[in-house]
PDB file of C-alpha atoms in Angstrom:
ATOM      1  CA  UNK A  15     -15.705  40.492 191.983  1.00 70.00           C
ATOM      2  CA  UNK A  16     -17.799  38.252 190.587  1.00 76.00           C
ATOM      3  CA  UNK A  17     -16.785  34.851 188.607  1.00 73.00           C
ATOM      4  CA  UNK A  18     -19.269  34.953 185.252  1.00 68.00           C
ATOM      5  CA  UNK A  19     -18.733  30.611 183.539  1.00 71.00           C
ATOM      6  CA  UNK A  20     -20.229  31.259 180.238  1.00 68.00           C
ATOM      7  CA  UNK A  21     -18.684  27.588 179.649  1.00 74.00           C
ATOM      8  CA  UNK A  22     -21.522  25.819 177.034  1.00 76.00           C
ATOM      9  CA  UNK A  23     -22.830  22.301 178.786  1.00 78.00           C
ATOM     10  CA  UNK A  24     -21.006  19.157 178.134  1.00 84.00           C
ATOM     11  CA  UNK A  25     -23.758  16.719 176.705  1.00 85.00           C
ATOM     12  CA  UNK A  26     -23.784  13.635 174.050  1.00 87.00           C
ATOM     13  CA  UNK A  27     -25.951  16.543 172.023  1.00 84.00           C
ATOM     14  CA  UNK A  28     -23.586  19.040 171.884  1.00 84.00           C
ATOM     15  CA  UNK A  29     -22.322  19.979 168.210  1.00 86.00           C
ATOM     16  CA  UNK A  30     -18.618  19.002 167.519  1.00 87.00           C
ATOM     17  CA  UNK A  31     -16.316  19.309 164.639  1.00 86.00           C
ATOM     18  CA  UNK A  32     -16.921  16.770 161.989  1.00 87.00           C
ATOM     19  CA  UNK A  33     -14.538  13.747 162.588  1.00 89.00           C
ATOM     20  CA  UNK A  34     -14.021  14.818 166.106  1.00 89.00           C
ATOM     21  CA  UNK A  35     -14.700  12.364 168.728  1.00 92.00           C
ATOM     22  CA  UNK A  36     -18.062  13.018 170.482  1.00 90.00           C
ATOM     23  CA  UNK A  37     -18.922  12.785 174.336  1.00 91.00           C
ATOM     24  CA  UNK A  38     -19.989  10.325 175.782  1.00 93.00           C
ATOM     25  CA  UNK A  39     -20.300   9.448 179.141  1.00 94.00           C
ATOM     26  CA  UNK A  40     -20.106   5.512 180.390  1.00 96.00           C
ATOM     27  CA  UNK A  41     -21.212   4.440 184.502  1.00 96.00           C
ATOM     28  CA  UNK A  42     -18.548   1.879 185.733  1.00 97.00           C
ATOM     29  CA  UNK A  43     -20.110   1.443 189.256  1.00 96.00           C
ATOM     30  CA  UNK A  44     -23.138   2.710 190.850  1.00 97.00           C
ATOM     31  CA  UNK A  45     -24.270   4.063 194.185  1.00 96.00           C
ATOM     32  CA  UNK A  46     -25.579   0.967 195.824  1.00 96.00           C
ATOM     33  CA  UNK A  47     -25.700  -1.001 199.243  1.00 96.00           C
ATOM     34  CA  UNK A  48     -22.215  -2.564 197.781  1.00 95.00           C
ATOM     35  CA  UNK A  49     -20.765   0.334 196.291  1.00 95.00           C
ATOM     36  CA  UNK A  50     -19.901   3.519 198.173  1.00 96.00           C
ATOM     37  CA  UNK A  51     -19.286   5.854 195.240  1.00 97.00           C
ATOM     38  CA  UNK A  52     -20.657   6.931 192.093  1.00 96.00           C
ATOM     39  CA  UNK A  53     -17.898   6.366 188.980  1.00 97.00           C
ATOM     40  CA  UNK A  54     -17.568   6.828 185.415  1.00 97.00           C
ATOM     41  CA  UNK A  55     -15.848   7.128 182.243  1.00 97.00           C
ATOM     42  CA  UNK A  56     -15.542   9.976 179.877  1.00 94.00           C
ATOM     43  CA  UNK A  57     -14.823   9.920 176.118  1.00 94.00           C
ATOM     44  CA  UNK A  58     -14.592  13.265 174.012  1.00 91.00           C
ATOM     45  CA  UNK A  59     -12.674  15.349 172.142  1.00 87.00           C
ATOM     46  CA  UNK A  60      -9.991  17.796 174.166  1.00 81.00           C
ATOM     47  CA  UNK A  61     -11.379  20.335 171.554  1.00 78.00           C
ATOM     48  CA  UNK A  62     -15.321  19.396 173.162  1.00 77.00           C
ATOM     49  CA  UNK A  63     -17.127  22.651 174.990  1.00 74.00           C
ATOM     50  CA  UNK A  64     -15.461  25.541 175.559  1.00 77.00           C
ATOM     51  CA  UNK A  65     -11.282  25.003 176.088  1.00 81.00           C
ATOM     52  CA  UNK A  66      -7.996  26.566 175.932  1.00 86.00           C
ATOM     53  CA  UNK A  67      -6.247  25.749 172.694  1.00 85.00           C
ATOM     54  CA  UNK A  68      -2.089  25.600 173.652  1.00 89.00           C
ATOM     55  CA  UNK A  69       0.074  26.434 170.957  1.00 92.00           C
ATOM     56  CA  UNK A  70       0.868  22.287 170.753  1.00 90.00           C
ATOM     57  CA  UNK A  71      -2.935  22.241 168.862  1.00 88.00           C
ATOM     58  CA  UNK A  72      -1.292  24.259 165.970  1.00 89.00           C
ATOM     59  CA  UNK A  73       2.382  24.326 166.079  1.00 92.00           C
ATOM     60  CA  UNK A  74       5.475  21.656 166.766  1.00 94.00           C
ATOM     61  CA  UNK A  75       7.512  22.418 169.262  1.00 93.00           C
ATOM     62  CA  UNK A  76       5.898  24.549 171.088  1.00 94.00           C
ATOM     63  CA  UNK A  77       4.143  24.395 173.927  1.00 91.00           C
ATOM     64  CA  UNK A  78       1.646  22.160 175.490  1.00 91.00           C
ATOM     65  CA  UNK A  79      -1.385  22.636 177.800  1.00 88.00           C
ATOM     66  CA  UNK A  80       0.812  21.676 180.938  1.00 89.00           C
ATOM     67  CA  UNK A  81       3.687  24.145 180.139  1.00 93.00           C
ATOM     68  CA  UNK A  82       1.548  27.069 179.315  1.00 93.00           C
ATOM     69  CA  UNK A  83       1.486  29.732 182.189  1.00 92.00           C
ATOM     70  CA  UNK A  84      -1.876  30.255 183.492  1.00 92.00           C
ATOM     71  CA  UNK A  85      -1.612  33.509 184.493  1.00 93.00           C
ATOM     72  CA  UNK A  86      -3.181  34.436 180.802  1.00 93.00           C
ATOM     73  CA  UNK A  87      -6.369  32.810 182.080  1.00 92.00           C
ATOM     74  CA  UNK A  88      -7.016  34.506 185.292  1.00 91.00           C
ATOM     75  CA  UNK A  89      -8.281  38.108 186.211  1.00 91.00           C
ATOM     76  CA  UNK A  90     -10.398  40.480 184.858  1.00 92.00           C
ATOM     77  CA  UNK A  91     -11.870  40.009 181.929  1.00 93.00           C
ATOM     78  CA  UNK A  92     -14.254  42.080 179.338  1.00 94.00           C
ATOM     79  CA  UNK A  93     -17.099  40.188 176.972  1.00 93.00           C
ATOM     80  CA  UNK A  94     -17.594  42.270 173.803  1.00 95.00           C
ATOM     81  CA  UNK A  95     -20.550  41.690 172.118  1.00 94.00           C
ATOM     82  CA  UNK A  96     -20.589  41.314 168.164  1.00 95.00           C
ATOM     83  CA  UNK A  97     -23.723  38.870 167.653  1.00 94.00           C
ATOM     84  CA  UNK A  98     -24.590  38.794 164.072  1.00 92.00           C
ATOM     85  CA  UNK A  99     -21.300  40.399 162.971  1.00 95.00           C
ATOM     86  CA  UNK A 100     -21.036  38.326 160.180  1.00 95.00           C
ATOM     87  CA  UNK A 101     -17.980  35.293 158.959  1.00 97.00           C
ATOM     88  CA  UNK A 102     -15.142  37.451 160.647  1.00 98.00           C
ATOM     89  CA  UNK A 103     -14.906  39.251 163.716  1.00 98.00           C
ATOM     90  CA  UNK A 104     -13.342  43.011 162.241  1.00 98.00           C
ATOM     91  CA  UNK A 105     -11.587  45.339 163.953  1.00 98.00           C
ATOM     92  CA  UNK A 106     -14.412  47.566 163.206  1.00 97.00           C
ATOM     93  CA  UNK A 107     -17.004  45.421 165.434  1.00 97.00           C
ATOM     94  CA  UNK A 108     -14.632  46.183 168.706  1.00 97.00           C
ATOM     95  CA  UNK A 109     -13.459  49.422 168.470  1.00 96.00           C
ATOM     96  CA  UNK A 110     -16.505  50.694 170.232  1.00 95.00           C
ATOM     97  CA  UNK A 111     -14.869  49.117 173.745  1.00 94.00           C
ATOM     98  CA  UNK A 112     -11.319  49.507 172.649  1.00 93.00           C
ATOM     99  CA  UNK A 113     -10.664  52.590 176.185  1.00 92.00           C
ATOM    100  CA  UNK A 114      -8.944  50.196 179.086  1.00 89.00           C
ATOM    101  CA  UNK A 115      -9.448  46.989 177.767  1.00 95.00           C
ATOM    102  CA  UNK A 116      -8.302  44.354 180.208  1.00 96.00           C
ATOM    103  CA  UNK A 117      -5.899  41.609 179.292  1.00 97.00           C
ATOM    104  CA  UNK A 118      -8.584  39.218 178.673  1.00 97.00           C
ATOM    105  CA  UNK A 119     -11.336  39.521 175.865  1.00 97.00           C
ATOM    106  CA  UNK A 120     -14.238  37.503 175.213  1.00 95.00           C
ATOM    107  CA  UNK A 121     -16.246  38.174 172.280  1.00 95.00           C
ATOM    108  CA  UNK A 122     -20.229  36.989 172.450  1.00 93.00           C
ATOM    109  CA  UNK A 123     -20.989  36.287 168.912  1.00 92.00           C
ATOM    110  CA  UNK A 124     -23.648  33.748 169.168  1.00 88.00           C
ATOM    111  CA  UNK A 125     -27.832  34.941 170.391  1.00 84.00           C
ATOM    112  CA  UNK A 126     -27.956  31.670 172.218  1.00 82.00           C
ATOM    113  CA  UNK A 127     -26.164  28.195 172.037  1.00 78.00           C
ATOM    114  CA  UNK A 128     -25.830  26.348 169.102  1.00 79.00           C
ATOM    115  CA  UNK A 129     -27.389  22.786 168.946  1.00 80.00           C
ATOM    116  CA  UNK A 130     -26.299  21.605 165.535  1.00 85.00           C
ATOM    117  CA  UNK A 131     -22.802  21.781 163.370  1.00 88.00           C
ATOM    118  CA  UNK A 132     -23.033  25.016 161.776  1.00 89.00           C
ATOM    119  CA  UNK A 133     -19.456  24.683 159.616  1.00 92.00           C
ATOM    120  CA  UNK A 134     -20.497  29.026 159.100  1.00 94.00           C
ATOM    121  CA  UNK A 135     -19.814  29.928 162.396  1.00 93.00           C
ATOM    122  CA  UNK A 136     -17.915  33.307 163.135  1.00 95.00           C
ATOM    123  CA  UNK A 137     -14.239  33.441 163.813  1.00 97.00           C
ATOM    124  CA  UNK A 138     -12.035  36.348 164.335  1.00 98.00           C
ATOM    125  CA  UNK A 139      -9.616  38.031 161.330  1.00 98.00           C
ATOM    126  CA  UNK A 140      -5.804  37.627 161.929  1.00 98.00           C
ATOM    127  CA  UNK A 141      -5.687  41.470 161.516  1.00 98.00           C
ATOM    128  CA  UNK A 142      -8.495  41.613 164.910  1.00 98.00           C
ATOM    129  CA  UNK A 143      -6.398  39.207 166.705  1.00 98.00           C
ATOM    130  CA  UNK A 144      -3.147  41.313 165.912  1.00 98.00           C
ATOM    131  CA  UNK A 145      -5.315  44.822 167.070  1.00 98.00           C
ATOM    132  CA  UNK A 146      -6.238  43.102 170.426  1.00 98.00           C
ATOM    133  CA  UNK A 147      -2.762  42.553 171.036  1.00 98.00           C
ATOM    134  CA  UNK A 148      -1.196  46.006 170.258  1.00 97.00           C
ATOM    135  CA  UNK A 149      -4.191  47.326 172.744  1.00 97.00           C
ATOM    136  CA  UNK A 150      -2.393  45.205 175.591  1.00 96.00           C
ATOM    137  CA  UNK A 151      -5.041  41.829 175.366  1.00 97.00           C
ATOM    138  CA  UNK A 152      -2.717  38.596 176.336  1.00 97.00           C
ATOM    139  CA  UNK A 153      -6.477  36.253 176.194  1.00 97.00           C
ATOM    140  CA  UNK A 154      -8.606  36.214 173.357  1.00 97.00           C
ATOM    141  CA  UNK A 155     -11.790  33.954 173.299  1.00 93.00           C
ATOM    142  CA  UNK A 156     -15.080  33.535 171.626  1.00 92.00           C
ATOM    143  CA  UNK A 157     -18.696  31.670 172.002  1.00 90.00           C
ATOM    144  CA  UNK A 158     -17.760  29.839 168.794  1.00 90.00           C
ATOM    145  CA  UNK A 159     -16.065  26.558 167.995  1.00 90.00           C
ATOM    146  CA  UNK A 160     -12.776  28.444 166.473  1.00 92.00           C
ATOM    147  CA  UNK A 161     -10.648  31.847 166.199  1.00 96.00           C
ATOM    148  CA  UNK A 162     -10.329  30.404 162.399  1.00 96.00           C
ATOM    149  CA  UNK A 163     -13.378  29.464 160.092  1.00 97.00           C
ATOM    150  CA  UNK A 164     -13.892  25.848 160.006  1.00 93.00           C
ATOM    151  CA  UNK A 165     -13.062  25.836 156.137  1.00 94.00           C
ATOM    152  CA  UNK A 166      -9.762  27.226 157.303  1.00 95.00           C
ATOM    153  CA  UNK A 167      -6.409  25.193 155.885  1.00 95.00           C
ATOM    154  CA  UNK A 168      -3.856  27.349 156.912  1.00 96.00           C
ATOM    155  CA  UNK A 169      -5.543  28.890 160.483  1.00 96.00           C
ATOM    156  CA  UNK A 170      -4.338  32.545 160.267  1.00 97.00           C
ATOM    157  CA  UNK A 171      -5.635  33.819 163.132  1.00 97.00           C
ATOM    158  CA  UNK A 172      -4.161  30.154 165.292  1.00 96.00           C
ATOM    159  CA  UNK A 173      -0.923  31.078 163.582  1.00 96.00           C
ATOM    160  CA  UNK A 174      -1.306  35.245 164.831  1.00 97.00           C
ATOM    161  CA  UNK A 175      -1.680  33.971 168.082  1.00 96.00           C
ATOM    162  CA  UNK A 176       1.295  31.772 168.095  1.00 96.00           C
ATOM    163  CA  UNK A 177       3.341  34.679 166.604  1.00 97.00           C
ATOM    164  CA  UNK A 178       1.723  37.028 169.102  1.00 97.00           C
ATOM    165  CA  UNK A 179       1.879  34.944 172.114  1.00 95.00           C
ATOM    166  CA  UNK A 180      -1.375  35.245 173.158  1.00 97.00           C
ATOM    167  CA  UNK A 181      -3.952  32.551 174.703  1.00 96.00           C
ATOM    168  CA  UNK A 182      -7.424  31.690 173.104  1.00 95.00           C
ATOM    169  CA  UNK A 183     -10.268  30.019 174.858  1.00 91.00           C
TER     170      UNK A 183
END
């Protein structure tokens, strides 16, 4: 087996939401003939790069990133691709690798990283996330910044998960 980190770099020119706090990265000491150790300080958004959303990011009382099982997040894993699929990942754009998926499913929607904001980004349809999870997927994820467009007030496909119980990355 082979671990695949399709994780997108962490850098001060990385797109974020608008409003969200960008990265930035601060040196509080310094190799040096007085200093044994490198050390710094990080700033960003939890929602920065690629991460797992818990069900705390879109729900009360639920639960938070330290109470959420992991097992969701490790083993096999298929990536789907659906580049140029449009707004809204359908049902219709996986169906073609619906025989023995695994539990996990990535979906590559993106040709190559983006560099700017793009508030058009693709996102999946509550009635894909629902689909997923009557073929047996617990982990849903995508090369995007959300399951939900960013235009989104009421997050459908957050709140399918959280009905669902199923993990995002």
């Amino acid at each position: 087996r082979r671990l695949w980190d399709i994780s997108p770099l962490v850098s001060a020119d990385a797109p974020i939401f608008p409003g969200d706090e960008p990265y930035s990265l601060r040196w509080t000491a310094r190799l040096s003939p007085q200093c044994p150790v490198n050390l710094s300080a990080l700033t960003m958004s939890p929602h920065f790069g690629a991460q797992a959303d818990s069900p705390l990011q879109y729900a009360d009382g639920v639960a938070s990133a330290a109470e959420v099982a992991l097992d969701a997040y490790l083993g096999p894993c298929r990536v789907i691709h659906a580049i140029g699929c449009g707004p809204l990942i359908q049902i219709e754009h996986l169906q073609h690798a619906a025989d023995a998926l695994p539990a996990r499913v990535l979906v590559r929607c993106c040709e190559r990283a983006e560099t700017v904001w793009n508030p058009d980004f693709t996102a999946y349809a509550p009635e894909t996330v629902a689909w997923l999870a009557a073929q047996g997927v617990r982990l849903i994820g995508l090369d995007t910044p959300s399951v939900d467009p960013a235009s989104s007030k009421t997050l459908d496909s957050h709140q399918q998960l959280l009905r669902l119980n199923l993990r995002v990355l």
